[in-house]
Amino acid sequence: MSSKEAAKYLHISVKALQALRERGAVKAIKFGPRFLYRTETLDQLAEEYEDSGKDLSNE
């Protein structure tokens, strides 16, 4: 899914998703100028943050 779709899926901003990607907290596939995300990867990220108690939207 696109960055916009992935951010919506996680209920965070596209900018927050970009920051997570740049820090290496979430992996994406670079396809030309776009980044694409797998649902499984986003689910894993959300689970990790849920387990840690961190606020995903502030990252």
PDB file of C-alpha atoms in Angstrom:
ATOM      1  CA  MET A   1       0.000   0.000   0.000  1.00  0.00           C
ATOM      2  CA  SER A   2       1.102   3.597  -0.519  1.00  0.00           C
ATOM      3  CA  SER A   3       2.466   5.879   2.186  1.00  0.00           C
ATOM      4  CA  LYS A   4      -0.873   7.663   2.430  1.00  0.00           C
ATOM      5  CA  GLU A   5      -2.771   4.389   2.747  1.00  0.00           C
ATOM      6  CA  ALA A   6      -0.259   3.008   5.274  1.00  0.00           C
ATOM      7  CA  ALA A   7      -0.467   6.139   7.425  1.00  0.00           C
ATOM      8  CA  LYS A   8      -4.248   5.960   7.371  1.00  0.00           C
ATOM      9  CA  TYR A   9      -4.102   2.251   8.251  1.00  0.00           C
ATOM     10  CA  LEU A  10      -1.937   3.048  11.299  1.00  0.00           C
ATOM     11  CA  HIS A  11      -3.914   6.212  12.157  1.00  0.00           C
ATOM     12  CA  ILE A  12      -0.803   8.398  12.002  1.00  0.00           C
ATOM     13  CA  SER A  13       0.346  11.187   9.689  1.00  0.00           C
ATOM     14  CA  VAL A  14       2.330  10.521   6.539  1.00  0.00           C
ATOM     15  CA  LYS A  15       5.113  12.615   8.100  1.00  0.00           C
ATOM     16  CA  ALA A  16       5.188  10.346  11.180  1.00  0.00           C
ATOM     17  CA  LEU A  17       5.326   7.278   8.910  1.00  0.00           C
ATOM     18  CA  GLN A  18       8.194   8.844   6.968  1.00  0.00           C
ATOM     19  CA  ALA A  19      10.092   9.464  10.218  1.00  0.00           C
ATOM     20  CA  LEU A  20       9.566   5.836  11.263  1.00  0.00           C
ATOM     21  CA  ARG A  21      10.832   4.651   7.878  1.00  0.00           C
ATOM     22  CA  GLU A  22      13.884   6.935   7.984  1.00  0.00           C
ATOM     23  CA  ARG A  23      14.768   5.649  11.476  1.00  0.00           C
ATOM     24  CA  GLY A  24      14.436   2.075  10.278  1.00  0.00           C
ATOM     25  CA  ALA A  25      11.468   1.314  12.534  1.00  0.00           C
ATOM     26  CA  VAL A  26       9.373   0.239   9.546  1.00  0.00           C
ATOM     27  CA  LYS A  27      10.523  -1.240   6.254  1.00  0.00           C
ATOM     28  CA  ALA A  28       9.195  -0.192   2.874  1.00  0.00           C
ATOM     29  CA  ILE A  29       9.777  -1.086  -0.746  1.00  0.00           C
ATOM     30  CA  LYS A  30      11.090   1.799  -2.848  1.00  0.00           C
ATOM     31  CA  PHE A  31       9.326   1.755  -6.207  1.00  0.00           C
ATOM     32  CA  GLY A  32      10.510   4.715  -8.258  1.00  0.00           C
ATOM     33  CA  PRO A  33       9.713   7.837  -6.219  1.00  0.00           C
ATOM     34  CA  ARG A  34       7.155   5.987  -4.077  1.00  0.00           C
ATOM     35  CA  PHE A  35       7.422   3.822  -1.001  1.00  0.00           C
ATOM     36  CA  LEU A  36       5.147   0.805  -0.664  1.00  0.00           C
ATOM     37  CA  TYR A  37       4.281  -1.001   2.574  1.00  0.00           C
ATOM     38  CA  ARG A  38       3.074  -4.530   3.240  1.00  0.00           C
ATOM     39  CA  THR A  39       0.115  -4.939   5.582  1.00  0.00           C
ATOM     40  CA  GLU A  40       1.994  -7.625   7.510  1.00  0.00           C
ATOM     41  CA  THR A  41       4.865  -5.199   8.162  1.00  0.00           C
ATOM     42  CA  LEU A  42       2.489  -2.516   9.440  1.00  0.00           C
ATOM     43  CA  ASP A  43       0.691  -5.017  11.678  1.00  0.00           C
ATOM     44  CA  GLN A  44       4.026  -6.102  13.139  1.00  0.00           C
ATOM     45  CA  LEU A  45       5.014  -2.482  13.785  1.00  0.00           C
ATOM     46  CA  ALA A  46       1.717  -1.767  15.536  1.00  0.00           C
ATOM     47  CA  GLU A  47       2.095  -4.916  17.652  1.00  0.00           C
ATOM     48  CA  GLU A  48       5.617  -3.935  18.702  1.00  0.00           C
ATOM     49  CA  TYR A  49       4.418  -0.481  19.769  1.00  0.00           C
ATOM     50  CA  GLU A  50       1.396  -1.958  21.531  1.00  0.00           C
ATOM     51  CA  ASP A  51       3.662  -4.313  23.495  1.00  0.00           C
ATOM     52  CA  SER A  52       6.073  -1.504  24.413  1.00  0.00           C
ATOM     53  CA  GLY A  53       3.410   1.054  25.313  1.00  0.00           C
ATOM     54  CA  LYS A  54       5.066   3.724  23.156  1.00  0.00           C
ATOM     55  CA  ASP A  55       2.991   6.294  21.285  1.00  0.00           C
ATOM     56  CA  LEU A  56       3.377   5.526  17.588  1.00  0.00           C
ATOM     57  CA  SER A  57       2.072   8.934  16.495  1.00  0.00           C
ATOM     58  CA  ASN A  58       4.827  10.790  18.381  1.00  0.00           C
ATOM     59  CA  GLU A  59       7.704   8.954  16.720  1.00  0.00           C
TER      60      GLU A  59
END
